[in-house]
Coordinates of C-alpha atoms in Angstrom, one line a residue:
X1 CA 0.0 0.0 0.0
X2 CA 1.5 3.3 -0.9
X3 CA 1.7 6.6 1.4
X4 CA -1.1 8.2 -0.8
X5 CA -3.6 5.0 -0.2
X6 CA -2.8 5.2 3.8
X7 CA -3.3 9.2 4.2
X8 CA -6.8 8.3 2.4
X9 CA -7.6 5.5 4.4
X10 CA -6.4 7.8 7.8
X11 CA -8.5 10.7 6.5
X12 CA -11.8 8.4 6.0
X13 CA -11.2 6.8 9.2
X14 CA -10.7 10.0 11.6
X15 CA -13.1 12.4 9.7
X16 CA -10.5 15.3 9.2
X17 CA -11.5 18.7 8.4
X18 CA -13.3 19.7 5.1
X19 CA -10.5 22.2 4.0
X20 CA -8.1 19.2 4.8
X21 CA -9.4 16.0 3.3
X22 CA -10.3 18.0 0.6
X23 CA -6.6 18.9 0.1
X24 CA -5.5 15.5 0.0
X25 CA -7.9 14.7 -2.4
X26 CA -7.1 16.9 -4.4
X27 CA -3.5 15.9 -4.4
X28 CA -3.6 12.6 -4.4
X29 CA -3.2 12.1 -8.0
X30 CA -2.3 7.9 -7.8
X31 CA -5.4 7.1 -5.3
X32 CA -7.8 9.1 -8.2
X33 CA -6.5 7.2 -10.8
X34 CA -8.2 3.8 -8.7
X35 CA -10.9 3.1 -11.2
X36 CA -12.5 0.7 -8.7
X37 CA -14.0 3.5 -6.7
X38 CA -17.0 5.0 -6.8
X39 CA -16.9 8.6 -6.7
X40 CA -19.3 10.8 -5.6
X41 CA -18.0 15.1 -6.2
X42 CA -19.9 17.8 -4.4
X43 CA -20.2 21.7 -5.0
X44 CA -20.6 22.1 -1.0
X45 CA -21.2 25.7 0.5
X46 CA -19.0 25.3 3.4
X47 CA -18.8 29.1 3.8
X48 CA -20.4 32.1 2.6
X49 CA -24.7 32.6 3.0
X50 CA -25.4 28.9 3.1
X51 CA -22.7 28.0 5.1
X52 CA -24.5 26.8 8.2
X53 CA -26.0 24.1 5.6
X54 CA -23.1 23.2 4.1
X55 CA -21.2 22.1 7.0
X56 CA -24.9 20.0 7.8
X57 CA -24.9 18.4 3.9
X58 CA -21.3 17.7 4.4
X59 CA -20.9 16.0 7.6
X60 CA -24.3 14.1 6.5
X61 CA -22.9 12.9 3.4
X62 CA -19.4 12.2 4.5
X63 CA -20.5 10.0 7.5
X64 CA -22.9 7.9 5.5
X65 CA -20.2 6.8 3.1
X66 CA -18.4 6.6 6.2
X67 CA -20.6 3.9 7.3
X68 CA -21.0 2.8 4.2
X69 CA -17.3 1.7 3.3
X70 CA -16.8 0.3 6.4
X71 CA -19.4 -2.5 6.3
X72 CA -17.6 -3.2 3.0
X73 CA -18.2 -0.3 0.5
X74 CA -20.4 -1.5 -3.1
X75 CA -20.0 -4.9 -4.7
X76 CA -16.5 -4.4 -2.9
X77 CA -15.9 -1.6 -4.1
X78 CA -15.0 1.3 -1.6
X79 CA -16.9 5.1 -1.9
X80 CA -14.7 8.1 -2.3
X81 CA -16.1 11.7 -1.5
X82 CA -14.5 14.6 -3.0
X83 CA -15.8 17.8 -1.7
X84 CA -14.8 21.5 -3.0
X85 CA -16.0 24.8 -1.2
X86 CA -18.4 27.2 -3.6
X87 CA -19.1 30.0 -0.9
X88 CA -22.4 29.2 -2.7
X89 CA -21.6 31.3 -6.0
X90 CA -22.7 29.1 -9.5
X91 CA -19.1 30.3 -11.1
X92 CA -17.7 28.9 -8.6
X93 CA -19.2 25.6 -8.2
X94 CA -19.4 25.3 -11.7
X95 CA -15.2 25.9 -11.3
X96 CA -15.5 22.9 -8.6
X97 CA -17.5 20.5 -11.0
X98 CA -15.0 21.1 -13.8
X99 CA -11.8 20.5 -11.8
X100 CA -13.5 17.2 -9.4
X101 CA -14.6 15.9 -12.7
X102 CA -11.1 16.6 -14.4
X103 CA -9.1 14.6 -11.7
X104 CA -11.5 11.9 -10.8
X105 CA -14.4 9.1 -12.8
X106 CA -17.0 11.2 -10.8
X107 CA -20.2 8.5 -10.8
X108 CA -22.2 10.9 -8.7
X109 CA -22.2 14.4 -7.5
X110 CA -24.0 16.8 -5.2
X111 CA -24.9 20.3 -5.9
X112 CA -25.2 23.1 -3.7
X113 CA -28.2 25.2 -5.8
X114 CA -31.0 25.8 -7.8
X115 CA -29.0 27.7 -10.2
X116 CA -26.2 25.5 -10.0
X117 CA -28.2 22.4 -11.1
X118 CA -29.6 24.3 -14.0
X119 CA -26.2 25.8 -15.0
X120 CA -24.6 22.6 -14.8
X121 CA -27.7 20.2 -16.5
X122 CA -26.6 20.2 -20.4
X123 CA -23.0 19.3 -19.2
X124 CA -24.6 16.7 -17.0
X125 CA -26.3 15.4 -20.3
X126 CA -23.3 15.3 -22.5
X127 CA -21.1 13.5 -20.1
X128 CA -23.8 10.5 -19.6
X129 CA -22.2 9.0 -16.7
X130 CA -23.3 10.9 -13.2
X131 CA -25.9 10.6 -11.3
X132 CA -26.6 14.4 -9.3
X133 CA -28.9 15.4 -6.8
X134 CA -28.6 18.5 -4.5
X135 CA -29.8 21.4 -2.3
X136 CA -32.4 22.2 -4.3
X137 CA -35.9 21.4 -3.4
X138 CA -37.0 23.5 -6.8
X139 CA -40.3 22.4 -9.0
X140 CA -38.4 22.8 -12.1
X141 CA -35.8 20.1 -11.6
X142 CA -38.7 17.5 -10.9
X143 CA -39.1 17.1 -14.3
X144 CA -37.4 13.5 -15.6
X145 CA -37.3 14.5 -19.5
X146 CA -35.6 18.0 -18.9
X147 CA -33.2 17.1 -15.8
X148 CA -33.1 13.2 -16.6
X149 CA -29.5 12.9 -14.7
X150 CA -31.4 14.6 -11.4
X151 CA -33.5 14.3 -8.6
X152 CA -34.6 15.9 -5.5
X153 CA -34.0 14.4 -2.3
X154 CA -37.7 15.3 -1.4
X155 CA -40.8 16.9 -2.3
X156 CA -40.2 19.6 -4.9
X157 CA -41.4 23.3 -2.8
X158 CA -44.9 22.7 -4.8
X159 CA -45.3 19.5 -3.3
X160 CA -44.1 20.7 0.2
X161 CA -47.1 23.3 0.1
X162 CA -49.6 20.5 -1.1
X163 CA -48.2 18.8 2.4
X164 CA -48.8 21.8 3.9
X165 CA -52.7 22.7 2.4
X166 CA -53.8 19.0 2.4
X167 CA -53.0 19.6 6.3
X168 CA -55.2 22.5 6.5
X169 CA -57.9 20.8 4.7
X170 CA -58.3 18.3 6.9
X171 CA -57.7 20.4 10.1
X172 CA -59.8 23.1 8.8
X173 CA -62.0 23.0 6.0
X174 CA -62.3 25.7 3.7
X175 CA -59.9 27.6 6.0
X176 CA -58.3 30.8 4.7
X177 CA -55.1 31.0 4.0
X178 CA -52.2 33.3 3.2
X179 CA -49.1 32.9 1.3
X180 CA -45.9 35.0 2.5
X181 CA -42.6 34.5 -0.2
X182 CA -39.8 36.5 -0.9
X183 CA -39.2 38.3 -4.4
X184 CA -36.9 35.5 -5.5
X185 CA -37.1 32.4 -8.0
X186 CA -36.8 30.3 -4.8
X187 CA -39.7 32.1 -2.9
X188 CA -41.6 32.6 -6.2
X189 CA -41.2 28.5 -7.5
X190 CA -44.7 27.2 -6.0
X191 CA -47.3 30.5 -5.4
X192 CA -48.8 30.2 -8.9
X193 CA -49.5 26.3 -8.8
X194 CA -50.1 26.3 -5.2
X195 CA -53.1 28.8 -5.4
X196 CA -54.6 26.1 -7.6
X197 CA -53.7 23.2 -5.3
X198 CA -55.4 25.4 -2.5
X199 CA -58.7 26.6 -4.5
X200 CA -59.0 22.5 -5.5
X201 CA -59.0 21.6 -1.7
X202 CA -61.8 24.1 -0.7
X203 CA -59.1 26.4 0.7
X204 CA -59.1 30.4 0.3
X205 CA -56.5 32.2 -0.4
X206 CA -56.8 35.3 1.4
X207 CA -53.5 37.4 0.9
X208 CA -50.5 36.7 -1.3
X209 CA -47.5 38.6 -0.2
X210 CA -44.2 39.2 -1.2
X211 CA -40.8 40.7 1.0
X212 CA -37.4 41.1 -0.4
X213 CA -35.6 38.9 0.9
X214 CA -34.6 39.0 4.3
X215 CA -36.1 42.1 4.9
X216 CA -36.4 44.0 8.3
X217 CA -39.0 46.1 8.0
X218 CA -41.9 44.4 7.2
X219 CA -45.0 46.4 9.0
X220 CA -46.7 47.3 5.6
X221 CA -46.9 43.8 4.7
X222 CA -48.7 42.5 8.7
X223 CA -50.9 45.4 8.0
X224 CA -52.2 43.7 4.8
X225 CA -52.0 40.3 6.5
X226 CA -54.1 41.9 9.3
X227 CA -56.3 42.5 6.7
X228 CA -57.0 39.7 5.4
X229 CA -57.2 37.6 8.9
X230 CA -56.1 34.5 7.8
X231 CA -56.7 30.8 9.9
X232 CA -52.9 30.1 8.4
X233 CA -49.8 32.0 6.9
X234 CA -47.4 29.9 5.1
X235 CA -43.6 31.3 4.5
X236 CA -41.4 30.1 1.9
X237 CA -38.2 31.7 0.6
X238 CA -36.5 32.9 3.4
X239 CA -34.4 30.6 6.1
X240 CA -35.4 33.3 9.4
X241 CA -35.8 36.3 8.5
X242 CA -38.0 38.5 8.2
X243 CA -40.4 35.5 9.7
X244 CA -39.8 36.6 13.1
X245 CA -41.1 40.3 12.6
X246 CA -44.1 38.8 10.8
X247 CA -44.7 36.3 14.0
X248 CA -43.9 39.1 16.6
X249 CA -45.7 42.3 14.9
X250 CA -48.7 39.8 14.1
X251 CA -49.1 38.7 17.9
X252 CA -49.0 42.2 19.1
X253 CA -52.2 43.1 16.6
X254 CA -53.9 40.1 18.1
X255 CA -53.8 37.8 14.8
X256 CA -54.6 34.3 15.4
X257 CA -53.0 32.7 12.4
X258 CA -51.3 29.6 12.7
X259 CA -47.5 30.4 10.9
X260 CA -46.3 27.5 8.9
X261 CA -42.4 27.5 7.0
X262 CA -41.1 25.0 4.3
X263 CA -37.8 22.8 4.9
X264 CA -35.3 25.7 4.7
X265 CA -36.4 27.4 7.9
X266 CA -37.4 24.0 10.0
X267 CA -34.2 23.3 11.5
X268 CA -34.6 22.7 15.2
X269 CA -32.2 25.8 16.0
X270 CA -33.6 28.0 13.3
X271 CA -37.4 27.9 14.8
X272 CA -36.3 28.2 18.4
X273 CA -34.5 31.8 17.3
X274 CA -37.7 33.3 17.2
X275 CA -37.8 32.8 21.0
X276 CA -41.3 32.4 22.7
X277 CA -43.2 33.3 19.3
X278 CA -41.6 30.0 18.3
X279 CA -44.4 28.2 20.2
X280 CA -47.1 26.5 17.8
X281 CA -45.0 27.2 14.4
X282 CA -45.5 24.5 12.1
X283 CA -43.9 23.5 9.5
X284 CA -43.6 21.0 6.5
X285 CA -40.2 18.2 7.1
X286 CA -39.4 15.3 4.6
X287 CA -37.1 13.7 7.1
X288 CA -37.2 13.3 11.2
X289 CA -35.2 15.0 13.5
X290 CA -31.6 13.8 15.1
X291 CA -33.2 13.8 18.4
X292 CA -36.7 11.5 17.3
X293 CA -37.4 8.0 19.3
X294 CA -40.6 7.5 17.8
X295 CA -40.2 3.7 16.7
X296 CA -37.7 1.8 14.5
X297 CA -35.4 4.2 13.4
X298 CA -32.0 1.7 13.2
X299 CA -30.4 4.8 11.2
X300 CA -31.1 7.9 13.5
X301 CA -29.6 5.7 16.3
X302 CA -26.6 5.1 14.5
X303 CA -26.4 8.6 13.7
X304 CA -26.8 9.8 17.6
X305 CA -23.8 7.0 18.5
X306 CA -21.2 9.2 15.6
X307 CA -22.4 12.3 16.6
X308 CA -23.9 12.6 20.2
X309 CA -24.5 16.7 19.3
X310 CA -27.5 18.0 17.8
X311 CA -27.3 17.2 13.7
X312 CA -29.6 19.4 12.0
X313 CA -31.9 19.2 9.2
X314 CA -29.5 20.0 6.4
X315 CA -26.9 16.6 8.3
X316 CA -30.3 14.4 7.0
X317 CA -30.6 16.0 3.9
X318 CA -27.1 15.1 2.9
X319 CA -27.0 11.5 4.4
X320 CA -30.3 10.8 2.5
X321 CA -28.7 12.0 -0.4
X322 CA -25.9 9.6 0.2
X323 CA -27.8 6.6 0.7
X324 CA -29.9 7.3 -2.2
X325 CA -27.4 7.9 -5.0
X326 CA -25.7 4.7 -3.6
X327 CA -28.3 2.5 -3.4
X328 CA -28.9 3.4 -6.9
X329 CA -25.2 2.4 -7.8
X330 CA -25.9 -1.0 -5.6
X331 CA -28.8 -1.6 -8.2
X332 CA -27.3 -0.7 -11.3
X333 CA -24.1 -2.8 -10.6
X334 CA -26.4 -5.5 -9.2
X335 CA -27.9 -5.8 -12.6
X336 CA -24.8 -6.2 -14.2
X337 CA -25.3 -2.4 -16.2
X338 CA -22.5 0.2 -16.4
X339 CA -22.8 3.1 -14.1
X340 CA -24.4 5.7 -16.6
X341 CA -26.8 8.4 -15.8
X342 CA -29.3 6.8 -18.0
X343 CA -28.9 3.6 -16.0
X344 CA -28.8 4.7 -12.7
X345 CA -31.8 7.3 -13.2
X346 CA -33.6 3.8 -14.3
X347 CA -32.5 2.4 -10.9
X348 CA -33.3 5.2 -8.6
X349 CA -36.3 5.2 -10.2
X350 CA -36.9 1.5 -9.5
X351 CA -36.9 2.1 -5.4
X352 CA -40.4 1.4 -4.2
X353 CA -41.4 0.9 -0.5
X354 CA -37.8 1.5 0.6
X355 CA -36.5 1.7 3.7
X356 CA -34.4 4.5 5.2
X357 CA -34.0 3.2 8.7
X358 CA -36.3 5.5 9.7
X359 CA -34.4 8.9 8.1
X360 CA -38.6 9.2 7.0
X361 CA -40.9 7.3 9.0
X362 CA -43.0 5.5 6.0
X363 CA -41.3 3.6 3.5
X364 CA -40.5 5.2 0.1
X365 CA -41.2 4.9 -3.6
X366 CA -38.8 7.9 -6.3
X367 CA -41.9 9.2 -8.1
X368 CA -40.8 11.5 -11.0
X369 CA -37.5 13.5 -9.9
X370 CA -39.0 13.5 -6.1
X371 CA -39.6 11.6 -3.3
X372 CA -43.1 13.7 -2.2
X373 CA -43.2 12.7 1.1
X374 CA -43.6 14.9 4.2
X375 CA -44.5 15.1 8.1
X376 CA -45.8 17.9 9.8
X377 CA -44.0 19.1 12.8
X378 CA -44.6 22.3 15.3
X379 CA -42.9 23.7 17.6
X380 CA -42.6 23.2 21.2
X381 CA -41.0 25.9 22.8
X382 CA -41.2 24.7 26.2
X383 CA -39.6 21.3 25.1
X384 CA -37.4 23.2 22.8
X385 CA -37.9 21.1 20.5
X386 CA -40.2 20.4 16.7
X387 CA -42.6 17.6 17.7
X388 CA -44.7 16.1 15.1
X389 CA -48.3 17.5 14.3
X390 CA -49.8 14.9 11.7
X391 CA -48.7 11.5 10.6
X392 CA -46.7 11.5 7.3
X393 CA -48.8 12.6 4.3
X394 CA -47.2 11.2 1.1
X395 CA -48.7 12.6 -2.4
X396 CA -50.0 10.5 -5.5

């Protein structure tokens, strides 16, 4: 065994720093020439905006192939992650993708945007042979004959509001409701076929509302909410704020709307910022959290005995991402089929019923580009915790 294999092995095995084992990575120019690796490259914002879910995708991600090498890697075959830094910027990541595909047989990657995965998609096309799934949650992408080398691990943000209305529906029929977004494609992606979703399910939609993002000053906007009295407000594209101000400013007019979010802004930590006005906010969540019991959840146990801190919801995103791209390796290879997008698309595709080990509590099926499956959870500020509020709701 040469130095090069053993300072791989040593990094796998002690978990070294991002900036670190992606160093030796880089350099190790013998180990990336191994063709009996599979490879899985990632556009990862470890810092920058979306820093505080890079470092959850990553750790996620690395520790399942973690896990997954040690109980013997694929067909024998051990898993190699090669991660670059993108600050979240597309030139950059797009700079990452070039140079991880340049050095290593990249068989999967993971990428850290909307507009990355779009960016990148005709590349993805031409090259045949990767698999990618990402950050994004966007509507577009769950679409097989435009991104056919992609998928989302989760409901698309459409199908995350259908969670959220079919909810309401049953909790309160014909409630009214009230969409809050920011002025971005991510907050814009699921208003215009939501509002149909909503009027199909007896719902009202009261007020539609729209903040730049991240904005501080947001009293015009509770005014018109006031207005408009809805029984819920759903948020999507922001991460906090300016959800807090809504929540605050709304309670001191006396609104009784129930305040919903979509999977960017249900992290355990996020939520509890809002203090005491986290108490009762609800939320949409593909996956459970670190901390859940609730039944047979082999994998979240596993996870709590690596990491005995908090993992948050961006950790489960990225270990799910893991064990899905791999598991559609495992298949393709299992079938005696080379490992091209076109075959392991057909594989992923193949899952049905699947088991994550209780990463989601139900057993899933890859419908489309998505897995549309989601729980409701609400916050428990006395507990400090997001508990659940509904049993999983998975769409047709």
């Amino acid at each position: 065994m040469t130095r090069t294999h053993s300072l791989h092995r040593l990094v796998r095995r002690l978990a070294l720093p991002f900036t670190l084992a992606t160093a030796l990575a880089a350099g190790g120019g013998a180990y990336a020439q191994q063709k009996d690796d599979i490879v899985i490259g990632g556009s990862i914002p470890m810092s920058g905006v979306f820093a505080f879910a890079g470092v959850g995708i990553h750790a996620g991600l690395g520790d399942y192939v973690k896990m997954l090498n040690e109980a013997g890697g694929i067909d024998g075959r051990q898993v190699r992650y090669v991660p670059e830094d993108t600050a979240y910027k597309v030139d950059v990541s797009v700079a990452a993708f070039k140079k991880i595909t340049s050095q290593n047989k990249v068989n999967l990657y993971y990428g850290d945007s909307t507009a990355f995965s779009k960016t990148i998609n005709p590349e993805l096309d031409r090259m045949g042979n990767i698999l990618m799934t990402g950050a994004s949650f966007a509507t577009e992408i769950n679409d097989p004959e435009k991104f056919p080398a992609q998928f989302l691990v989760g409901p698309d943000y459409t199908e995350m509001f259908g969670i959220l209305l079919r909810y309401i529906a049953k909790e309160k029929p014909g409630a009214k409701v009230a969409f809050v977004y920011s002025d971005t494609e991510f907050g814009r992606d699921p208003i215009d076929e939501s509002r149909e979703v909503a009027k199909s399910l007896g719902l009202n939609v009261a007020a539609e509302i729209m903040t730049a993002p991240g904005s501080v000053d947001v009293s015009t906007e509770v005014l018109k909410l006031r207005r408009a009295n809805p029984d819920y407000t759903i948020f999507h594209g922001y991460v906090l704020a300016p959800i807090p101000e809504f929540v605050a400013q709304g309670r001191q007019m006396g609104l009784k709307t129930r305040y919903m979010g979509t999977f960017w802004t249900m992290d355990n930590s996020t939520v509890m910022k809002m203090g005491e006005n986290a108490d009762g906010f609800m939320g949409v969540m593909p996956f459970r959290y670190y901390y859940d019991e609730e039944g047979d959840a082999p994998m979240l146990k596993k996870i709590r005995e690596m990491r005995p801190e908090y993992q948050s919801t961006a950790y489960m995103q990225g270990f799910l991402a893991g064990m899905l791209m791999t598991e559609a390796v495992k298949r393709t290879l299992a079938d005696g089929k080379e490992l091209t997008s076109e075959n392991m698309k057909a594989s992923l595709q193949s899952i049905k019923d699947f088991d994550t080990g209780g990463i989601i509590g139900v057993p899933i099926s890859i419908k489309g580009n998505s897995v549309p499956v989601g729980r409701i959870y609400r916050a428990d500020y006395s507990q400090k915790k997001m508990v659940p509020a509904s049993d999983w709701i998975v769409l047709d």
